[in-house]
Every structure is written in structure tokens, then in C-alpha cells.
Coordinates of C-alpha atoms and ligand atoms in Angstrom, one line a residue:
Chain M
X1 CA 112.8 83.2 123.3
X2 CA 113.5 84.8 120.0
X3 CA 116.8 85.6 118.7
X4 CA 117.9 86.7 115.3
X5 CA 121.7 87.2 114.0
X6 CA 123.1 89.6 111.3
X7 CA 119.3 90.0 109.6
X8 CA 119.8 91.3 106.4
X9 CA 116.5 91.7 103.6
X10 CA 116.5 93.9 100.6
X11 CA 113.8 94.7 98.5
X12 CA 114.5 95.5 94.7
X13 CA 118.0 95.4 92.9
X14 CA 120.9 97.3 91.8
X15 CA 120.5 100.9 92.2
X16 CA 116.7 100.7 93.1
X17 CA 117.5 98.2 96.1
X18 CA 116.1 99.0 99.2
X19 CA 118.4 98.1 102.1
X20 CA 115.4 97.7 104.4
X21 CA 118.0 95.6 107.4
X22 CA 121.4 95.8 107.1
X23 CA 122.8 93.8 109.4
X24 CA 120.4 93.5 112.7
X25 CA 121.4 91.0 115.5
X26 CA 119.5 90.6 118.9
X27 CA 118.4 88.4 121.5
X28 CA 114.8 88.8 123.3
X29 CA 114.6 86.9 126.3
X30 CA 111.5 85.1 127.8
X31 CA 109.0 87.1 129.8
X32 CA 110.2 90.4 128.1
X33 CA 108.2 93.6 126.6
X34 CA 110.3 94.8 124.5
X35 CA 109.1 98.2 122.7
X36 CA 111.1 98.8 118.8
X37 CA 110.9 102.6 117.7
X38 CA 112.2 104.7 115.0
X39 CA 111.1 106.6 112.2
X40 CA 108.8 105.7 109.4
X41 CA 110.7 103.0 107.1
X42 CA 113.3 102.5 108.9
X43 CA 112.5 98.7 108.6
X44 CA 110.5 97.9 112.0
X45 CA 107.8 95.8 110.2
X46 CA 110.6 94.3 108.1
X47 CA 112.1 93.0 111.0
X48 CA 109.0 91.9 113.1
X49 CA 107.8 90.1 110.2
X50 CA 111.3 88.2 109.9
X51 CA 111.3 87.6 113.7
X52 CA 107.6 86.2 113.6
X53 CA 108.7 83.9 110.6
X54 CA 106.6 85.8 107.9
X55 CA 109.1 86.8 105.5
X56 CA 112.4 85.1 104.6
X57 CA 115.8 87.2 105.0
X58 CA 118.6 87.5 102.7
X59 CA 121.0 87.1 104.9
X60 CA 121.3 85.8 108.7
X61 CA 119.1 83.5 111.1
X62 CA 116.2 83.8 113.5
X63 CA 115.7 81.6 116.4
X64 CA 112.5 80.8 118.3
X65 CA 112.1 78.4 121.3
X66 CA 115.4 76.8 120.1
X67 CA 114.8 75.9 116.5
X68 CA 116.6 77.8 113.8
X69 CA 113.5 79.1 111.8
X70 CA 115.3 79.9 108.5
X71 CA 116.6 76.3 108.0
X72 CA 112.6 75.0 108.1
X73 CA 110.2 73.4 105.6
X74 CA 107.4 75.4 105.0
X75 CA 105.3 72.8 107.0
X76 CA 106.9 73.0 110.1
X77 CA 107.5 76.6 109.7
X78 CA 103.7 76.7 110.0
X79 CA 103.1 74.7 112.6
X80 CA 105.7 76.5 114.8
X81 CA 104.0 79.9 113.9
X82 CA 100.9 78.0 115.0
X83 CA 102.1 76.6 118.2
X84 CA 104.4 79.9 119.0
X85 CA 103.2 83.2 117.6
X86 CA 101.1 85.7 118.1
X87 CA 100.7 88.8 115.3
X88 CA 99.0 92.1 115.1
X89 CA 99.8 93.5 112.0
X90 CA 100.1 97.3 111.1
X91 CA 96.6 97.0 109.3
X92 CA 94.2 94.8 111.1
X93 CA 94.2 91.6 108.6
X94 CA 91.1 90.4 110.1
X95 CA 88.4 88.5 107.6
X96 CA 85.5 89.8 106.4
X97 CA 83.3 87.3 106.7
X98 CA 83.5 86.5 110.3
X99 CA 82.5 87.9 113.4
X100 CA 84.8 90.0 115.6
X101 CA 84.5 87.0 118.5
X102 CA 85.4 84.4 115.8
X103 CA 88.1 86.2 114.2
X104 CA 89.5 86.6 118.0
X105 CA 89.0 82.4 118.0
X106 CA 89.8 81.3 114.7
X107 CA 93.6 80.6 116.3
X108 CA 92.3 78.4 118.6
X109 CA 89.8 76.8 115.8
X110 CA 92.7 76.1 113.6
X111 CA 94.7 74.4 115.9
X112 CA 91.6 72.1 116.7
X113 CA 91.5 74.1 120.1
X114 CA 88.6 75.1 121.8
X115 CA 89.0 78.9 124.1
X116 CA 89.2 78.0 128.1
X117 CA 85.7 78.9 129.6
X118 CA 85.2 82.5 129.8
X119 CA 88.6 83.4 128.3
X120 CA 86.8 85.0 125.2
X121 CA 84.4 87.1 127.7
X122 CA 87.3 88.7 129.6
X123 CA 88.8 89.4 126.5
X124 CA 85.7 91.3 124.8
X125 CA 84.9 93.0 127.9
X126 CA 88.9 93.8 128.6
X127 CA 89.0 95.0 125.0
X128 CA 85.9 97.0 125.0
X129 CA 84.1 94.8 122.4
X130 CA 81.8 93.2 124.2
X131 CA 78.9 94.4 122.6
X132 CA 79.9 94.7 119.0
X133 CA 81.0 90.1 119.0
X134 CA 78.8 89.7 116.5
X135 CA 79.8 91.9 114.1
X136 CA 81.6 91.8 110.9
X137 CA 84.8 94.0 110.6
X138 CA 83.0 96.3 108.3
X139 CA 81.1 97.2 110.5
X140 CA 83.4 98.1 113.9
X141 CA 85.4 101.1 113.7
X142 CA 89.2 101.4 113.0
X143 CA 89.5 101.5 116.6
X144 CA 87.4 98.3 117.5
X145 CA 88.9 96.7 114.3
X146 CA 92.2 97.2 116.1
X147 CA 91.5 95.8 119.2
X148 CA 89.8 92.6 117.7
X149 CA 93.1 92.2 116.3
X150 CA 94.9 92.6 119.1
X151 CA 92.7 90.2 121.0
X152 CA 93.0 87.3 118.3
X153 CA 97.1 87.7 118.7
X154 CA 96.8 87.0 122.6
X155 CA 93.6 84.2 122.3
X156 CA 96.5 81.5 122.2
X157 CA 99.0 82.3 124.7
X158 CA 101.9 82.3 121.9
X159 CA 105.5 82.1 123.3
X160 CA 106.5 85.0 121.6
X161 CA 103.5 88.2 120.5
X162 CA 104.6 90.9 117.8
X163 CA 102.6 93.2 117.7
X164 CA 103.2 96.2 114.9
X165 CA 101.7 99.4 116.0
X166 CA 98.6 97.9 117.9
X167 CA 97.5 101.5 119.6
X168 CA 98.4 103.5 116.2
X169 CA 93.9 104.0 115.4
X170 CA 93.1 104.4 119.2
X171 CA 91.8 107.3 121.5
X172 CA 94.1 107.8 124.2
X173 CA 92.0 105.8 126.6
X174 CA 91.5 102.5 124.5
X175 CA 95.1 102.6 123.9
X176 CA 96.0 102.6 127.5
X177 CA 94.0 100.0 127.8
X178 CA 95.6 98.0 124.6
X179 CA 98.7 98.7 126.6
X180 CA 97.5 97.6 130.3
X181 CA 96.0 94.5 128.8
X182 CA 99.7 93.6 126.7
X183 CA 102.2 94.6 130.2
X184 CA 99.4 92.1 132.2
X185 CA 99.9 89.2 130.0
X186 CA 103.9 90.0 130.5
X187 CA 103.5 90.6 134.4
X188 CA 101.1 87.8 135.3
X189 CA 101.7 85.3 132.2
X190 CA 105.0 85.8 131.4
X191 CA 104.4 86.7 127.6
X192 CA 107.1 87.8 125.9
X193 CA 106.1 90.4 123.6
X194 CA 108.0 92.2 121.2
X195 CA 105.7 95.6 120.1
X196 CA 106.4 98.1 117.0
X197 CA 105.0 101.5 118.6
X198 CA 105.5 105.6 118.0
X199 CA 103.7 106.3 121.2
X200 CA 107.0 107.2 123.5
X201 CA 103.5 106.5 126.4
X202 CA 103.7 102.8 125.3
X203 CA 107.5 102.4 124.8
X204 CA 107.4 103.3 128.8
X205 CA 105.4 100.6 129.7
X206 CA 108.2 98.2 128.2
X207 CA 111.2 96.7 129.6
X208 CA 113.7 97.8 127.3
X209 CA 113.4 99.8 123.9
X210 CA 115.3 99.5 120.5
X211 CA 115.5 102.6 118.8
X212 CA 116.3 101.9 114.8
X213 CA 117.4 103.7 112.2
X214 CA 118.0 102.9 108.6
X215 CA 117.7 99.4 109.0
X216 CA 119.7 98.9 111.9
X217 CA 119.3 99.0 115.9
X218 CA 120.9 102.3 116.8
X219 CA 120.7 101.8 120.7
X220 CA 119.1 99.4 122.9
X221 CA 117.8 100.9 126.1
X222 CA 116.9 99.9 129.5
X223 CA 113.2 100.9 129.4
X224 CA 112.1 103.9 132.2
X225 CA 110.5 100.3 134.6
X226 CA 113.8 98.8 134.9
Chain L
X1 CA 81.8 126.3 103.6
X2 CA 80.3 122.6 104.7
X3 CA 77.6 122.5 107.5
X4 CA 75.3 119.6 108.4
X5 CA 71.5 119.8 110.3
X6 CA 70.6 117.1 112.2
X7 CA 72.7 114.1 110.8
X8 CA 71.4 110.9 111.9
X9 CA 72.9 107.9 111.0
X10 CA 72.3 104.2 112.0
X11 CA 73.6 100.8 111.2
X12 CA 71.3 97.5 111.0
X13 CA 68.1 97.3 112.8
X14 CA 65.8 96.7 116.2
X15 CA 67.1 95.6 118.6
X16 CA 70.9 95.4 117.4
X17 CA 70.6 99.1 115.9
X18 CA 74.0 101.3 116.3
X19 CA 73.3 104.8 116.6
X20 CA 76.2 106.0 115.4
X21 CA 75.2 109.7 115.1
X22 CA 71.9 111.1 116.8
X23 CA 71.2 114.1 115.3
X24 CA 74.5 116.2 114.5
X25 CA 74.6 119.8 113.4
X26 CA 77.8 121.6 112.9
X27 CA 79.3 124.7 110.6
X28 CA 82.8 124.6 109.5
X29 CA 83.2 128.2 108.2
X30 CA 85.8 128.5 105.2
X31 CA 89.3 128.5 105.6
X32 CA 88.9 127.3 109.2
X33 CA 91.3 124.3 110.4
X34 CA 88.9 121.9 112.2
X35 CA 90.1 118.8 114.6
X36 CA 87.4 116.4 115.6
X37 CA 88.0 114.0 118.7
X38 CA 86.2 111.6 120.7
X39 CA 86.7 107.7 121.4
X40 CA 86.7 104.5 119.4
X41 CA 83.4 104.2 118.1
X42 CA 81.9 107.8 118.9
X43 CA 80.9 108.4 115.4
X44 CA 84.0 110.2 114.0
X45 CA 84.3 108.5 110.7
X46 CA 80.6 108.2 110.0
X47 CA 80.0 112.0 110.7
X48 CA 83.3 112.9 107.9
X49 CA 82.1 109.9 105.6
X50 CA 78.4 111.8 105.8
X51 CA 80.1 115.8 105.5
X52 CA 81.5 114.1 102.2
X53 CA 78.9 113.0 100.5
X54 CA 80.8 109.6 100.9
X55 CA 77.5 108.0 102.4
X56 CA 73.4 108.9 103.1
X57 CA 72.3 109.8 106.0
X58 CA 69.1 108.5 107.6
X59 CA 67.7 111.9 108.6
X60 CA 69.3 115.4 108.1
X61 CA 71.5 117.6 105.9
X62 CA 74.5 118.2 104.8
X63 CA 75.8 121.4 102.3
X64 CA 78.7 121.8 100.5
X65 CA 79.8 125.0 98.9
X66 CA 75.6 125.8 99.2
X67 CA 74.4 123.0 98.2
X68 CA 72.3 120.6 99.8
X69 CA 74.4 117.4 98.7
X70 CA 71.6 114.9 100.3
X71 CA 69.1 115.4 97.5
X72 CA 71.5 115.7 94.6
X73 CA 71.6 113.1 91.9
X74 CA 74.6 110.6 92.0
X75 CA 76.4 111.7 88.3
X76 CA 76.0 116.0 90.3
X77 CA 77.2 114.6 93.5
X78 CA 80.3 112.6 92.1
X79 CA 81.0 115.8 89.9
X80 CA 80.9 118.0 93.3
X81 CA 82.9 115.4 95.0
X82 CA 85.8 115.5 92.3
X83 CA 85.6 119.4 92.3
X84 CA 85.4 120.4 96.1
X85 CA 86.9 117.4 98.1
X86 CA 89.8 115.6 99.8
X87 CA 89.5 112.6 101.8
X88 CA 91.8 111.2 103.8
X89 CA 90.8 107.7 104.8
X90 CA 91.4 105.8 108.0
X91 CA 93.5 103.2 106.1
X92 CA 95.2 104.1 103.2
X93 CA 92.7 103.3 100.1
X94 CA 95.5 103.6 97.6
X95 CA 95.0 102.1 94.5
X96 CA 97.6 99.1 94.5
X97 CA 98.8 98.9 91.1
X98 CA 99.6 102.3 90.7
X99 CA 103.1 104.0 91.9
X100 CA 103.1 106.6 95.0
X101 CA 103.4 109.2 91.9
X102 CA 100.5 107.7 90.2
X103 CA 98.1 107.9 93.1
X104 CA 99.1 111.7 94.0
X105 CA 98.2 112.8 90.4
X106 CA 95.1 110.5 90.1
X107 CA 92.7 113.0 91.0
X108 CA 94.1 115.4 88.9
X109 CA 94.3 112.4 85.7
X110 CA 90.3 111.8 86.6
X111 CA 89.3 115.6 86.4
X112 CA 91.2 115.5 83.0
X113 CA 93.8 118.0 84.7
X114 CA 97.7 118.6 84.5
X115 CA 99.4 119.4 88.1
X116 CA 100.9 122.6 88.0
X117 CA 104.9 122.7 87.2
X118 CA 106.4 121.4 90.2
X119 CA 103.6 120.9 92.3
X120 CA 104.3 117.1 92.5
X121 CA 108.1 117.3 93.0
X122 CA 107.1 120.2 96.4
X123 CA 104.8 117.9 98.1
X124 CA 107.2 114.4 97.4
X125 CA 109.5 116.5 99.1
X126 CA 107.6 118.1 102.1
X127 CA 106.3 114.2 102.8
X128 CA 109.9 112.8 102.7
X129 CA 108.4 110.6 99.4
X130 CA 110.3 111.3 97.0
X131 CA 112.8 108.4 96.6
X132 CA 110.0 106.0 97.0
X133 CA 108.0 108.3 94.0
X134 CA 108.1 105.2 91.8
X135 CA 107.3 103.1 94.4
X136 CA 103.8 100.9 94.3
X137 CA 101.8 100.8 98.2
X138 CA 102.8 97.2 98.4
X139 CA 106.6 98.3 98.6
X140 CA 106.1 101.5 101.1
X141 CA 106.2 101.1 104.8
X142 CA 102.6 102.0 106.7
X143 CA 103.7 105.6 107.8
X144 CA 105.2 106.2 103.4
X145 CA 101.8 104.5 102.3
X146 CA 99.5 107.3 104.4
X147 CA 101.6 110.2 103.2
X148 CA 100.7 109.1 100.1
X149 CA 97.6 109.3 100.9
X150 CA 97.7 112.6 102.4
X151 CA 99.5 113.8 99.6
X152 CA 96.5 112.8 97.2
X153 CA 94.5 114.4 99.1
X154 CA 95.7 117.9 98.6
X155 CA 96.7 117.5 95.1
X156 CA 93.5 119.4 93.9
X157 CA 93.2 122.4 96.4
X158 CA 89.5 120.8 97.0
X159 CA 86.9 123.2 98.9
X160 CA 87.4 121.1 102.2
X161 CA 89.8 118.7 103.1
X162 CA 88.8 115.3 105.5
X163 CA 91.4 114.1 106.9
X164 CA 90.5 110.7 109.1
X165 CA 93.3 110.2 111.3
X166 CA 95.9 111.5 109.0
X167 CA 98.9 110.6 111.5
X168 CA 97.8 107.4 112.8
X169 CA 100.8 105.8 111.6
X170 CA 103.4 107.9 111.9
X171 CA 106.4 108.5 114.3
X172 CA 106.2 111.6 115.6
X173 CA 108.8 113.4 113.0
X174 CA 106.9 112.1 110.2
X175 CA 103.4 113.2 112.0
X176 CA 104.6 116.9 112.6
X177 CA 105.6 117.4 109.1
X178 CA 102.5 116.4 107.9
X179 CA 100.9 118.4 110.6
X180 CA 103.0 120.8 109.3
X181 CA 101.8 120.6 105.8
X182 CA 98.2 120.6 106.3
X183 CA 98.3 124.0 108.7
X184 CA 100.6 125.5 105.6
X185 CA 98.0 124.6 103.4
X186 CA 95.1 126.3 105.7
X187 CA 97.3 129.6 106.2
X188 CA 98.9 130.3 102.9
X189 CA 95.8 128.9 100.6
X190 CA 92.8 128.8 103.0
X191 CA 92.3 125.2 102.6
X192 CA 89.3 124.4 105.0
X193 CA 90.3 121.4 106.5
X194 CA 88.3 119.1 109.2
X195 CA 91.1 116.6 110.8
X196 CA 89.6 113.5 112.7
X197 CA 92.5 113.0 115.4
X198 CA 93.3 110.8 118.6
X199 CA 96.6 113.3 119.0
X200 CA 96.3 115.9 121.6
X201 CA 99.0 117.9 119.6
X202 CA 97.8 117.3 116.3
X203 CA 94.5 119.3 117.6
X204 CA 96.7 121.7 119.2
X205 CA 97.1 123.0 115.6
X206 CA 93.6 123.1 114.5
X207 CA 91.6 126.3 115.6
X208 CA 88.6 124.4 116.7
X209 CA 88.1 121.1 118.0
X210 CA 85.0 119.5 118.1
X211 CA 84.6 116.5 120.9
X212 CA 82.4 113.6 120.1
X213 CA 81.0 110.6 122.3
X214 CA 78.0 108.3 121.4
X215 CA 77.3 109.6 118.3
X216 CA 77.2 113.4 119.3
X217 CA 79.2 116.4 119.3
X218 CA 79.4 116.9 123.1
X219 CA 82.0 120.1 123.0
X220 CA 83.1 122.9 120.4
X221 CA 86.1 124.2 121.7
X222 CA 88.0 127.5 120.5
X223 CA 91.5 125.8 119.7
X224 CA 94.4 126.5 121.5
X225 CA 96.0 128.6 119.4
X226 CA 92.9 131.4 119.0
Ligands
LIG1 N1 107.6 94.8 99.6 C1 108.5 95.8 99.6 N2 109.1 96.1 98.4 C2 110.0 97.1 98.3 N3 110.3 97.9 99.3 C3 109.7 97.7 100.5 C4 108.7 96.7 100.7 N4 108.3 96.7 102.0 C5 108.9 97.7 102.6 N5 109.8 98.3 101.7 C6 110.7 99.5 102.0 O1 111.6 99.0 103.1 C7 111.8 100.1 104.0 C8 111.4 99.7 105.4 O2 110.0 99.4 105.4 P1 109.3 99.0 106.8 O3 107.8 98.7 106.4 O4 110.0 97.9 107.5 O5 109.4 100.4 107.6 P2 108.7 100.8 109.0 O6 109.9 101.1 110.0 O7 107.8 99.7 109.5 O8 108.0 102.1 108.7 P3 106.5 102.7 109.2 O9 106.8 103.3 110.6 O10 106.2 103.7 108.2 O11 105.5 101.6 109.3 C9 111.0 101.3 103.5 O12 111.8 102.2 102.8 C10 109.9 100.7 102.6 O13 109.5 101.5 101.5
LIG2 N1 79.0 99.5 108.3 C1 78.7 99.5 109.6 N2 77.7 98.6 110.0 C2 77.4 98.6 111.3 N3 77.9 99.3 112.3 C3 78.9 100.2 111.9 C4 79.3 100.3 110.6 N4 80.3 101.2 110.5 C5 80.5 101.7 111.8 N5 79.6 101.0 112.6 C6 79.5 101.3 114.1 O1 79.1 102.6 114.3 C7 79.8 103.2 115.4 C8 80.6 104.4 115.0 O2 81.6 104.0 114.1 P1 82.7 105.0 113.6 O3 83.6 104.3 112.5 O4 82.1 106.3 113.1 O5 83.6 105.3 114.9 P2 84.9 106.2 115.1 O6 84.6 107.3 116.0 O7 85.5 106.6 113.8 O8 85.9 105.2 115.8 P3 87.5 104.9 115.7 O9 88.1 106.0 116.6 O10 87.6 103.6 116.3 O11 87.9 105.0 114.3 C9 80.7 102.1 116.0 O12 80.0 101.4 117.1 C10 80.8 101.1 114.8 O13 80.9 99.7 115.3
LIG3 MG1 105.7 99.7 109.7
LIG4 MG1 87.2 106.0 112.7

């Protein structure tokens, strides 16, 4: 579903350049949760956010459903995003100024869309959130922030969800659920879902881990399922 | 060196009133390392923003160093706040046009105060930072951005340290050292410190952890290593 080949982006020039991917090739096929880990900086988000379409590289191509993303216009570029993927970023993005059920449907609204009957209810409830919908992100907490996030990537069924670090502000029991609601839509959906995570707990509900390193994928690991 | 009497705290009004502390009293005695718990939503952030003079309650007390910082006059309470506390906030809060440097000696800059010799350059190096020193938050990873942060915090040596979810974003390497850094800092200078945390090891090294749910404190647990 998403394939990328010798990703390279570097940040800064000269002697101050930042070699944040050096050279990353990989292939994620459909209906997989796939879990990336490795220390701080060592150029997850940089590659997520290439992957999903959000960043250009300097260096290299990414592929999704097919279509070589780095050759686009910026028009079709968004319209693929649109059509295709799913983000939760590693701080929650949402907008002030809605509600945490219409940040969750502002996907759908976009696209002209309107949310399958009681889709958004068994999203709240899954997501804990039922009774904070109509409430501004200033006033959830990190947590609930998170998981409106998290909700608003899944809303639209996108071929491919990244999702960087979407458990890193939960208690130990909201993240598990995070996590049961993400393996579901793999299991019973078939949504292949590509998640940034330092919780080893949530890299064993995946199919196979990456383990990077420096800007490159050090090993690639059947995960503990398979 | 902070205690609070009967914090009560609640957002909007009626019927769609969150009660998100009902009645908390607590005493963190100096130099104690304190790690507060609890799930998304329990009241953990509002109850630190409160103990730091960061916002007014609705009914109780809070005092800081013996003073009763709910009835003090903005210009004495900002002057208390630059003098006795570190805060640590749930997402990063740096200042975006300044360098990773930059942020680390603000405090210090504000308070019209040069950092000791080699202050800086010791904690760069125990937060892994220092290559990134010049740096601004829009060109560190998540995890380099909330060291930052953590550094900033203990720049001044304030009275008490808050620290909301201090690791959230890191891998586990980076968390320990941080985890690492804040017990040094309690041990070698007696820096009371209260540490909101969702880590079961990160309270491991506290010597008290306090368990919240629905706006209370529900337990006050001896920590494991007493
Ligand atoms: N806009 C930018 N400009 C310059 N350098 C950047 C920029 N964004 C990231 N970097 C650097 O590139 C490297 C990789 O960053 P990246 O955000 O991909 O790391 P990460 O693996 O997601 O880390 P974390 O676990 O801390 O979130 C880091 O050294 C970071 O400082
Ligand atoms: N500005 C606000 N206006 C209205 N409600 C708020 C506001 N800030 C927080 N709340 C609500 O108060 C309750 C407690 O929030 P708080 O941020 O203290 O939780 P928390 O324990 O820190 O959660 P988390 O672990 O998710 O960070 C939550 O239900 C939250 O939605
Ligand atoms: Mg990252
Ligand atoms: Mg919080």
C-alpha cells in the first residue's frame, strides 16, 4: 500500500546539515500494522511525514496505492492525501475553534462526506470522549486531546493511517485502548497502519517492527503476533 | 515546602460543569521527589497548574515557601513564581524563535541572572542536546524539544519543580536519563520535585506517589524505593 525507495531529507547545510534519512527503502503491505521504533531523533517523524506525503525528500520516491507521490502536483497530491491518508501527529494538531466531535468529522466535511449513521458515536464512546463532544480542545486534557486526534485519523477509513506516537500522553488504560481500537480496524477492516511508538506494549500488538537508528532502518522484525 | 487545603476547581457551568478537582489537600514536604498518577482527565494538570500559582482556584489554598499564593497580588505572585518555580508543561511551550540554548537560559535572562560557569554546557550534555544547542524548537524532534523543556526547567534551582509528564515523548533511553537527571537533582541539591506521570517506572523513582481519579487524590502511597 505504501512503499518508499532510498528516502533521503536533510535539514540545514554544510557542516550544520542534519542527515535526518539517509538512505531508507521499504515496502508496507495492505492490511499491515506495522510499529517504527528507535530513539529520539533518529528520524521516525521525518519519515512518516514523507510516507504520508507531508514533506518532500531530497532524494528517493514514495509510493501509495500505485501512484508515485513525489512526481505529483500539489493538487493531486492533496486530493490523494484526502482520499488515502490518515494522520495523528506527535502533537495533537487539532483546531481551536471546533468541537472535539467536529474536529473528529472535519475529514469527512472536507471531502463533502457525511459520517455513516452512528459511526461518530462508536467512536466517542470507543475513545472515551463521549461526554466531553462538545468541547473545544482547550478544554480536554492532553489525554482526551490525544484521542480526538486519533479518532479524526480513523473517521475516514484512509488506505494507509500514520500515526506518530498516538499513546505517548495516555494512562496505561486509555492507551490500551488507543491500541485495541487501531489492531481492530487492522483485524476487522483491513487498515494498514503504519504507527511511530516507544511503548515496546504497543510495538507488540503490531505485525512487524522497524527498529531505526540514525536515520536508517537498522532491522525489520517479525512482530511477537506473527 | 508547597501544600494545598481544599483545592476546588471547575470548568464552565450547570449542567455542563467539569469538576475537575473536588476539594484536594496535599503536603509535599521539602526535598521530597513526588510522582502523581491517575487517568486521562483525573485532574492531574489542573491540580499542578493550581500548586503553581499558574491558575485560581474556585475554593481553597495553596502555599508556597509559607505563603498563601491565592491572595497575593499578581506583580508578588509573578515575582514568587520567577524565584521558586519550574514548570514543566504537557507540551513543550518553548518559545519558537529562540534556540534550544536560548530557551534553557531564559529564566535565568528574565530574573536578570548569569548561569553559573558551565552549568549550561552539564545539562546540554546530560540531555544528549548539545549538538542541537543552536537549534530553534521547529528543527528538534518531539523527544529533543521536551528536554528542552526539562532543561529550562531546572536552570534556576527553583523551590519546587512541576514536571507534567516530563517523559511523554521519549524512548525509553532518553526517558531514563531524564529520569535520571531529575532524581540527581532531588538527592545531590534537594530539589523538591512533584512529577505528573503515566510511567510505572518513572514513579518507581519518586518516593511518594499520589493516585488521582475524578478530581481527587484517591491514594498516597510510600514510593517504592522507601
Ligand atoms: N525542521 C527541521 N530542521 C532542522 N532539523 C530538523 C527538523 N526537523 C527535525 N530535525 C532534526 O532531524 C532529526 C530527526 O528528527 P525526527 O523528528 O524525525 O526524530 P524522531 O525520531 O521523530 O525523534 P523523537 O522520538 O524525539 O520524536 C533530529 O536530529 C532533529 O533535530
Ligand atoms: N480549560 C478547560 N475548560 C473546560 N474543561 C477543562 C479545561 N481544562 C481541563 N478541563 C477538563 O477538566 C478535566 C481534568 O483535566 P486535566 O487536564 O487536569 O486532566 P489530566 O489528569 O491532566 O489528564 P491527561 O492525563 O489526559 O493529561 C478533564 O475532564 C478536562 O476535559
Ligand atoms: Mg518524533
Ligand atoms: Mg494532563
Amino acid at each position: 500500500a505504501v512503499s518508499a525507495t532510498a528516502l533521503t531529507r536533510t535539514y540545514g547545510e554544510g557542516g550544520s546539515a542534519v542527515h535526518a534519512l539517509r538512505g531508507v527503502s521499504l515496502e508496507v503491505p495492505k492490511g499491515q500494522f506495522t510499529a517504527v521504533m528507535g530513539p529520539s531523533g533518529s528520524g521516525k517523524s521525518t519519515l512518516m511525514h514523507l510516507l504520508a506525503g507531508l514533506d518532500t525528500p531530497d532524494a528517493g520516491s514514495v509510493h501509495i496505492a500505485g501512484e508515485d507521490i513525489t512526481r505529483m502536483s500539489d493538487r493531486d497530491l492533496t486530493r490523494l492525501r484526502r482520499k488515502h491518508i490518515g494522520f495523528v501527529f506527535q502533537s495533537f494538531n487539532l483546531l481551536p475553534t471546533l468541537s472535539a466531535e467536529e474536529n473528529i468529522t472535519l475529514p469527512l466535511a472536507i471531502a463533502g462526506r457525511k459520517p455513516e449513521a452512528g459511526a461518530v458515536e462508536r467512536l466517542l464512546d470507543r475513545m472515551g470522549l463521549t461526554e466531553r463532544r462538545d468541547h473545544k480542545p482547550a478544554q480536554l486534557s492532553g489525554g482526551q486531546q490525544q484521542r480526538v486526534a486519533v479518532a479524526r485519523a480513523l473517521i475516514c477509513s484512509p488506505t494507509v493511517l500514520f500515526a506518530d506516537e498516538p499513546t505517548g500522553n495516555l494512562d496505561s488504560a486509555s492507551g490500551a485502548d488507543v491500541l485495541a481500537l487501531l489492531r481492530a480496524a487492522v483485524d476487522e477492516d483491513g487498515q494498514t497502519t503504519v504507527m511511530v511508538t516507544h511503548d515496546a506494549r504497543a510495538a507488540a500488538s503490531a505485525d512487524r517492527v522497524l527498529l531505526m537508528a540514525d536515520g536508517r532502518v537498522v532491522a525489520d522484525l517479525a512482530g511477537p503476533s506473527q
